[in-house]
PDB file of N, CA and C in Angstrom:
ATOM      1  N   UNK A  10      51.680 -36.086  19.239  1.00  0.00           N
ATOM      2  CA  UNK A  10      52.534 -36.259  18.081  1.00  0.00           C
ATOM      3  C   UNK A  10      51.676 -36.502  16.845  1.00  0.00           C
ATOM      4  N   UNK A  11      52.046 -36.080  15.684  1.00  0.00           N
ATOM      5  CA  UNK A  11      51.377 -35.911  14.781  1.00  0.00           C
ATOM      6  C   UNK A  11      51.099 -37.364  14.199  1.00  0.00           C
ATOM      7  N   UNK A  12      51.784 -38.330  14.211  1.00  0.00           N
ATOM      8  CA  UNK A  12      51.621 -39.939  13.648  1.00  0.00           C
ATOM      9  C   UNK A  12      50.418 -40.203  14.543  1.00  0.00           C
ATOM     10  N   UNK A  13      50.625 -39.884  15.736  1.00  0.00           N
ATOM     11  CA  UNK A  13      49.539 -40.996  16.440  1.00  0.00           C
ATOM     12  C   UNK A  13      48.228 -40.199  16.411  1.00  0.00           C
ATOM     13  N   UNK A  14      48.197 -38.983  16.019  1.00  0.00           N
ATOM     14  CA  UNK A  14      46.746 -38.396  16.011  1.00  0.00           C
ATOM     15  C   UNK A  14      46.017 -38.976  14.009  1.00  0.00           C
ATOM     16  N   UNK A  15      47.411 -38.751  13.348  1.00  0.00           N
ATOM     17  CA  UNK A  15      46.793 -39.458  11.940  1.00  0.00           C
ATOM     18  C   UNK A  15      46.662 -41.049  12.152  1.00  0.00           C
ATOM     19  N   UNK A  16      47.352 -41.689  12.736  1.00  0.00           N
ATOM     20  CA  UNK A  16      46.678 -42.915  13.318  1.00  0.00           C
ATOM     21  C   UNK A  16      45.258 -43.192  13.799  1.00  0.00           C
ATOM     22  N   UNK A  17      45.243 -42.418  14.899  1.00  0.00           N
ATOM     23  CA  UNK A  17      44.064 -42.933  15.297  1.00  0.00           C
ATOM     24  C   UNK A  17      42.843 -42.350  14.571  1.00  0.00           C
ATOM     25  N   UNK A  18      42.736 -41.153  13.529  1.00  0.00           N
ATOM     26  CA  UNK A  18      41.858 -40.806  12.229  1.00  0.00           C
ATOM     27  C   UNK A  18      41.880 -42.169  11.485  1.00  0.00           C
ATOM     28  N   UNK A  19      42.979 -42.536  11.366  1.00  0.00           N
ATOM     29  CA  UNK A  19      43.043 -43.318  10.081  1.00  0.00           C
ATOM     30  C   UNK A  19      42.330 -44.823  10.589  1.00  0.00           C
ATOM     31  N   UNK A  20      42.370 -45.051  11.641  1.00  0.00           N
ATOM     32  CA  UNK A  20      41.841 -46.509  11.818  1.00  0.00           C
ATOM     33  C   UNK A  20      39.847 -45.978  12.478  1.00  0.00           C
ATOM     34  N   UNK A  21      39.738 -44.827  12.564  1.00  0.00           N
ATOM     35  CA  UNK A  21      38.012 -44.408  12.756  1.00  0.00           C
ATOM     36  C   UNK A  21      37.664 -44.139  11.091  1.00  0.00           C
ATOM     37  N   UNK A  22      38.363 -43.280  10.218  1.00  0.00           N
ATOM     38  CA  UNK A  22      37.839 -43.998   9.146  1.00  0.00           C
ATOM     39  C   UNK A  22      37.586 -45.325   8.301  1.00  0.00           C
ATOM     40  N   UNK A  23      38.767 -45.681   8.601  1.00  0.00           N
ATOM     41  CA  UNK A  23      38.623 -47.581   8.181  1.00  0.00           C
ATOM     42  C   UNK A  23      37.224 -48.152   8.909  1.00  0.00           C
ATOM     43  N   UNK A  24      37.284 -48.048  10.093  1.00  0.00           N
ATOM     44  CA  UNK A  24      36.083 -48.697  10.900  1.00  0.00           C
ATOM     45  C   UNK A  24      34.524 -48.016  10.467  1.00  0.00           C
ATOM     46  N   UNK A  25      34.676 -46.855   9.880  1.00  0.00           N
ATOM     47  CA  UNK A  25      33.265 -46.183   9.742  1.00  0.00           C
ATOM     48  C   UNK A  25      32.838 -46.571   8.251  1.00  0.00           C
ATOM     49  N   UNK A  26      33.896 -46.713   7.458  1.00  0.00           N
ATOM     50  CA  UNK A  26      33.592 -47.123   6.000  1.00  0.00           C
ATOM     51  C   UNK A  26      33.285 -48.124   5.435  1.00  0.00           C
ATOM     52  N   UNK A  27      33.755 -49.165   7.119  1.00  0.00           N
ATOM     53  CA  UNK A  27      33.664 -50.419   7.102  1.00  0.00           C
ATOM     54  C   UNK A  27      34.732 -51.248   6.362  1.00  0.00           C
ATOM     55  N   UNK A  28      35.783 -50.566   5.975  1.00  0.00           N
ATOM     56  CA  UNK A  28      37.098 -51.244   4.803  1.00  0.00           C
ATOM     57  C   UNK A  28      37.497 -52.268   5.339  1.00  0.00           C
ATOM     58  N   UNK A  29      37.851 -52.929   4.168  1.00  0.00           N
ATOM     59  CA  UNK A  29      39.282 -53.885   4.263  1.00  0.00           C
ATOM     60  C   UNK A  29      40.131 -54.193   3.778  1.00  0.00           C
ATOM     61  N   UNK A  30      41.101 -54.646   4.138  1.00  0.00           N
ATOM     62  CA  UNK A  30      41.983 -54.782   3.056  1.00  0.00           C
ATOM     63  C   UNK A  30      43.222 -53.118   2.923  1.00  0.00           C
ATOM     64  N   UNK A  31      44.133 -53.295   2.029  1.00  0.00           N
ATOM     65  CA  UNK A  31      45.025 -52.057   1.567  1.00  0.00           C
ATOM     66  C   UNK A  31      43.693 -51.218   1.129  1.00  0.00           C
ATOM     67  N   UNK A  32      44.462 -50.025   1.818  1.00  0.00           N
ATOM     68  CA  UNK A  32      44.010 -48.548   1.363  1.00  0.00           C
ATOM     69  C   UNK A  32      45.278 -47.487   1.524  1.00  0.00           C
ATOM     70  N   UNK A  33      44.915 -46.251   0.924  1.00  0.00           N
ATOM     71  CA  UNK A  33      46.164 -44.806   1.265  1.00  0.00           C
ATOM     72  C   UNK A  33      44.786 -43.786   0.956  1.00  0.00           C
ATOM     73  N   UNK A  34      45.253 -43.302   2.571  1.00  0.00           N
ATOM     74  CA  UNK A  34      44.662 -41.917   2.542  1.00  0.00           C
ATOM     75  C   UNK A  34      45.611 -40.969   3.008  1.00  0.00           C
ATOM     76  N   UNK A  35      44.899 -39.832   2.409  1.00  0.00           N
ATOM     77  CA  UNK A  35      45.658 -38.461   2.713  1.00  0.00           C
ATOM     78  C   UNK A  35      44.829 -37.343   3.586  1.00  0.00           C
ATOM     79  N   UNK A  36      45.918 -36.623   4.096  1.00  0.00           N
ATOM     80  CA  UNK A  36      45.238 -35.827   5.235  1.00  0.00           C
ATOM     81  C   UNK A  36      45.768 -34.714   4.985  1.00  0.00           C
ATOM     82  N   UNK A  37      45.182 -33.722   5.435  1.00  0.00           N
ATOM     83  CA  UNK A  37      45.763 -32.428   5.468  1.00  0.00           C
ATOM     84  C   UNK A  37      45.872 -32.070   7.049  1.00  0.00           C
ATOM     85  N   UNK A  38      46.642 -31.093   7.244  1.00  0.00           N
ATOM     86  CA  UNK A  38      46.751 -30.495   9.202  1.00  0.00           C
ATOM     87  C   UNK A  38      45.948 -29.114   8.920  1.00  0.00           C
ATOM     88  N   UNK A  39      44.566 -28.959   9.832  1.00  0.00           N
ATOM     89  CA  UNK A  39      44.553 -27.585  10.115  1.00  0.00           C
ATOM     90  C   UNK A  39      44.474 -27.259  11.821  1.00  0.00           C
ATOM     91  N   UNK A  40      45.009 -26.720  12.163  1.00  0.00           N
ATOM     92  CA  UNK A  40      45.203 -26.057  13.303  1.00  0.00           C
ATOM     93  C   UNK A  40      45.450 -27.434  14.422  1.00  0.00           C
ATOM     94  N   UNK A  41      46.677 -28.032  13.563  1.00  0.00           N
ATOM     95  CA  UNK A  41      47.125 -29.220  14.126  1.00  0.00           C
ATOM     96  C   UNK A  41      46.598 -30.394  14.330  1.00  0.00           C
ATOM     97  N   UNK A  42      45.291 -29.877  13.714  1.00  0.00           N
ATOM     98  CA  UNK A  42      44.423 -31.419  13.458  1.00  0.00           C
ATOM     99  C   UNK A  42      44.514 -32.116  12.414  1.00  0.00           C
ATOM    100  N   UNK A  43      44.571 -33.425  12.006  1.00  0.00           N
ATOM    101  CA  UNK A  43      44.411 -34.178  10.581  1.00  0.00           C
ATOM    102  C   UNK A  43      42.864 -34.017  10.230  1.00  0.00           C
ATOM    103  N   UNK A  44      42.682 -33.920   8.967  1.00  0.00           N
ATOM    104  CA  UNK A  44      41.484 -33.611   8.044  1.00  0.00           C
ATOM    105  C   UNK A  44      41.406 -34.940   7.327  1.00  0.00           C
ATOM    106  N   UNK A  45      41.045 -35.856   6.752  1.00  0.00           N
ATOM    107  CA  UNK A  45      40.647 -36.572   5.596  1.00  0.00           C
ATOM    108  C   UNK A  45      40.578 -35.588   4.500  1.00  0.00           C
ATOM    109  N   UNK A  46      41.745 -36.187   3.645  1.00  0.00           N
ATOM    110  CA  UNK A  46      41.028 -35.671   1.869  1.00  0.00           C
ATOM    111  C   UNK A  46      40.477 -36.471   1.368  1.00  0.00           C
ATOM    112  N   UNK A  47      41.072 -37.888   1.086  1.00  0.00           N
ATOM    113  CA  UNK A  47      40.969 -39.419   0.166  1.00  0.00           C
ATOM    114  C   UNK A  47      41.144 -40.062   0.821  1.00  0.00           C
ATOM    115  N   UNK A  48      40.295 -41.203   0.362  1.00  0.00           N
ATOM    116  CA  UNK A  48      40.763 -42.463   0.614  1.00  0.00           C
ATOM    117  C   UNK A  48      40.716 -42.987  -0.463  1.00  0.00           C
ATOM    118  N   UNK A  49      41.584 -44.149  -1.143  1.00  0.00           N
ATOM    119  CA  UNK A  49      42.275 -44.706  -2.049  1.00  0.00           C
ATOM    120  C   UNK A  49      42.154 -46.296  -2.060  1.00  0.00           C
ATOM    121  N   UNK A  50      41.203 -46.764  -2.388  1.00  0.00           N
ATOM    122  CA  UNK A  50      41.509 -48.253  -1.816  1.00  0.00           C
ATOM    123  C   UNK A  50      41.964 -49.164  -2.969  1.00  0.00           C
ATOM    124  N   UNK A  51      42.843 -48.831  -3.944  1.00  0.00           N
ATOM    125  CA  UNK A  51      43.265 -49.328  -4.569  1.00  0.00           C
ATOM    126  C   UNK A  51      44.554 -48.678  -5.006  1.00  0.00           C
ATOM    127  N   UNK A  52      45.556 -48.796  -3.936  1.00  0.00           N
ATOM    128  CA  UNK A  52      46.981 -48.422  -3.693  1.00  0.00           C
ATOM    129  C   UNK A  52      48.300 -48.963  -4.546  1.00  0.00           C
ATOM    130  N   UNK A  53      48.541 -48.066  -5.066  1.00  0.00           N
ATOM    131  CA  UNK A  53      49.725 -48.509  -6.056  1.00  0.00           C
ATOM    132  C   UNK A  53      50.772 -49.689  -5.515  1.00  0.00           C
ATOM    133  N   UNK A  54      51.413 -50.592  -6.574  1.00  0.00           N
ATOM    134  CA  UNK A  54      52.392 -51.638  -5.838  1.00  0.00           C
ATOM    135  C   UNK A  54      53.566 -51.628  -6.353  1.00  0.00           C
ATOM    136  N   UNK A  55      53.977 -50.170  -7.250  1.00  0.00           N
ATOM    137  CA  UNK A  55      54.888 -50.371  -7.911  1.00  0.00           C
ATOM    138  C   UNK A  55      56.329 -49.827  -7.090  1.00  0.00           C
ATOM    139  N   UNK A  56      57.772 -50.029  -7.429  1.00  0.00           N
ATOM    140  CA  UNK A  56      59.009 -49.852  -5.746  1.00  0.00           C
ATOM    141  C   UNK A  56      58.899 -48.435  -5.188  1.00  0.00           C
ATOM    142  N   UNK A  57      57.689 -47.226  -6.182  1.00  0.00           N
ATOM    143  CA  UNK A  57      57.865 -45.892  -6.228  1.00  0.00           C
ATOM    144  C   UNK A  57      56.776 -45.670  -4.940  1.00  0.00           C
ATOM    145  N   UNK A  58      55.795 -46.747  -5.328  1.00  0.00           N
ATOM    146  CA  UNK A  58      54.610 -46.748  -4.033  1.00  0.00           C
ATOM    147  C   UNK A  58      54.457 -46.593  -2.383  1.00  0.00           C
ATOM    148  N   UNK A  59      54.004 -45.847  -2.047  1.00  0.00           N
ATOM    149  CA  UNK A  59      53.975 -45.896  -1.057  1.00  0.00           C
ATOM    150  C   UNK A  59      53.716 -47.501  -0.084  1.00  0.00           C
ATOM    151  N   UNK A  60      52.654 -47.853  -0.303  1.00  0.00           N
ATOM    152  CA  UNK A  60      52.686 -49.250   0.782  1.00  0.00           C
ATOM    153  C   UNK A  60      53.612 -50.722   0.233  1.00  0.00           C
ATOM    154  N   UNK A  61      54.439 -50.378  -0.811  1.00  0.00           N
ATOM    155  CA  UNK A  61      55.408 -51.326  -1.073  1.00  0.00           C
ATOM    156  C   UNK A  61      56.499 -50.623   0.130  1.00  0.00           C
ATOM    157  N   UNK A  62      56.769 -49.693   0.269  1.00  0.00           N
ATOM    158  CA  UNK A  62      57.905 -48.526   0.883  1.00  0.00           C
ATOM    159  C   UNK A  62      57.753 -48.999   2.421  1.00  0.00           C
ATOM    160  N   UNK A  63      56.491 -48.809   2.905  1.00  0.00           N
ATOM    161  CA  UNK A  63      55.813 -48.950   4.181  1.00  0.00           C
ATOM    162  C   UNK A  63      55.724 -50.201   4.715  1.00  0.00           C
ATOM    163  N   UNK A  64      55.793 -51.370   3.931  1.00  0.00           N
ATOM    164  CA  UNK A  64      55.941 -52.766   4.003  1.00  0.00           C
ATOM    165  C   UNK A  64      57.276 -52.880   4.662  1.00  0.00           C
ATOM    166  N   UNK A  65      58.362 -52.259   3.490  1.00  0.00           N
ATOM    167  CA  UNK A  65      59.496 -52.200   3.740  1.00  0.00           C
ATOM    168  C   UNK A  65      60.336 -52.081   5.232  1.00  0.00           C
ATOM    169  N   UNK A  66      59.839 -50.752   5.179  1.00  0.00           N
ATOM    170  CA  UNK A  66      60.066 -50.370   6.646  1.00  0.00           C
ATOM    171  C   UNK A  66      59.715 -50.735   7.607  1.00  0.00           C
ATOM    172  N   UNK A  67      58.299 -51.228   7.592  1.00  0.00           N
ATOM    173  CA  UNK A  67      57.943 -52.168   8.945  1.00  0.00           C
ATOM    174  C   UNK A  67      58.661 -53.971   8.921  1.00  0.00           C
ATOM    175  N   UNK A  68      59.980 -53.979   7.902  1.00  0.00           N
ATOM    176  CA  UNK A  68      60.362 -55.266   8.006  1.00  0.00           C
ATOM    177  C   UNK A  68      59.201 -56.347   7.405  1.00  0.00           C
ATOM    178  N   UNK A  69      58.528 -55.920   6.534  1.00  0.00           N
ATOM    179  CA  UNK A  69      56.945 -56.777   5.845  1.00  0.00           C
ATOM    180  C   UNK A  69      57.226 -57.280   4.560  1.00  0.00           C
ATOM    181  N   UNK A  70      58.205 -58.398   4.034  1.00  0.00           N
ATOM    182  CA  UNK A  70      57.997 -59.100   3.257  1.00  0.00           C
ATOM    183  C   UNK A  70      56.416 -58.980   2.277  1.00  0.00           C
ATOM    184  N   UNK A  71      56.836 -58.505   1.152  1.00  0.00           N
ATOM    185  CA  UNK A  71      55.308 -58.507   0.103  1.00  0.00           C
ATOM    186  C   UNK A  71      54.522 -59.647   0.127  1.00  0.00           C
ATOM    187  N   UNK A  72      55.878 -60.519   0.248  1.00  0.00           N
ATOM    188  CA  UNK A  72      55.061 -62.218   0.189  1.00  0.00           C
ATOM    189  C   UNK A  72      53.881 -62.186   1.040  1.00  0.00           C
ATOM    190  N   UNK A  73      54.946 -61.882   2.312  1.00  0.00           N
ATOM    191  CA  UNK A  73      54.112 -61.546   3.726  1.00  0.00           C
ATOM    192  C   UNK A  73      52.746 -60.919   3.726  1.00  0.00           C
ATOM    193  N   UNK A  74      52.583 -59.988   3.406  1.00  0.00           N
ATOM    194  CA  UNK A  74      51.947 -59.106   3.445  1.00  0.00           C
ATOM    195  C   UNK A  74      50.475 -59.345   2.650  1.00  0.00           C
ATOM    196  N   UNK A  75      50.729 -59.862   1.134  1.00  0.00           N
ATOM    197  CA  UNK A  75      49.686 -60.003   0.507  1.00  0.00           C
ATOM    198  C   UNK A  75      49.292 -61.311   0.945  1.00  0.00           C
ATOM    199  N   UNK A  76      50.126 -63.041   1.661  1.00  0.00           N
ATOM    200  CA  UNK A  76      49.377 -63.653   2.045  1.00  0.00           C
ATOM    201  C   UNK A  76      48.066 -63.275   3.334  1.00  0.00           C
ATOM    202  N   UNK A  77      49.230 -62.611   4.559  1.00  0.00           N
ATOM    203  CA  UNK A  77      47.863 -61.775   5.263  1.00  0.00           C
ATOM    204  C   UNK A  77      46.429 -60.843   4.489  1.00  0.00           C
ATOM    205  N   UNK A  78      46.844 -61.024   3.570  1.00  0.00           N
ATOM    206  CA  UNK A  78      45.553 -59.948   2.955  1.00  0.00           C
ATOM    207  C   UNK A  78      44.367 -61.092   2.575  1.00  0.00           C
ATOM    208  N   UNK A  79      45.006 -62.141   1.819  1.00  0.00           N
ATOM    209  CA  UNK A  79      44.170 -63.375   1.144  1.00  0.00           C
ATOM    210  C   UNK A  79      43.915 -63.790   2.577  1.00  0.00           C
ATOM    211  N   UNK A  80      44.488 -64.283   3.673  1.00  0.00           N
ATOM    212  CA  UNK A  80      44.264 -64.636   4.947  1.00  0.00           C
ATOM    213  C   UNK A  80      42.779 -64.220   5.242  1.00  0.00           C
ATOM    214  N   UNK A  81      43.118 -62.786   5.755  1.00  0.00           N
ATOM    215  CA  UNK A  81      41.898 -62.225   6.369  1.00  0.00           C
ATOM    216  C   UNK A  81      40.959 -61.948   5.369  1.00  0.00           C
ATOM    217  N   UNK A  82      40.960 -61.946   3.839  1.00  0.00           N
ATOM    218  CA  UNK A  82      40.100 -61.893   3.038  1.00  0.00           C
ATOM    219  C   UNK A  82      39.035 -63.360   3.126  1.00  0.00           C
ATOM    220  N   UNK A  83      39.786 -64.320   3.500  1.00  0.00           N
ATOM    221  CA  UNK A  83      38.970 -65.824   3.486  1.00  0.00           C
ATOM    222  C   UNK A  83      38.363 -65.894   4.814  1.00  0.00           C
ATOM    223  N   UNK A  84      38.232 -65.204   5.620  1.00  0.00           N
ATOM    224  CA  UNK A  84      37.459 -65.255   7.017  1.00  0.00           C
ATOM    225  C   UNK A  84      36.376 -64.999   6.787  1.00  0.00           C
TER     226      UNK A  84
END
């Protein structure tokens, strides 16, 4: 399925770039594979945004969300 193959791209780039924290990347499909175009690590927060949207949907309170960020930022 196409989520879990851009999944598991998306968390070998995080790990190779060494990131943390919010990012948005984009992929392209060729011959059913995900490609990397961008990575973005400074992701819009406005209601039009994608990871305000994505918060949403996973039931993720912003509150929520940006205290986990300061969280794992202080480790």
């Amino acid at each position: 399925d196409w989520a879990q193959k851009v999944s598991a791209v998306a968390k070998k780039v995080y790990q190779v770039l060494q990131m943390k924290g919010f990012s948005r990347s984009e992929y392209i499909f060729v011959n059913g594979e995900p490609h990397l175009l961008e990575v973005n690590t400074v992701p819009g927060l406005t209601e039009q945004s994608l990871l305000p949207q994505q918060a949403e949907k996973a039931g993720i309170r912003l509150e929520e969300l940006f205290d986990n960020a300061i969280q794992e930022a202080l480790k």
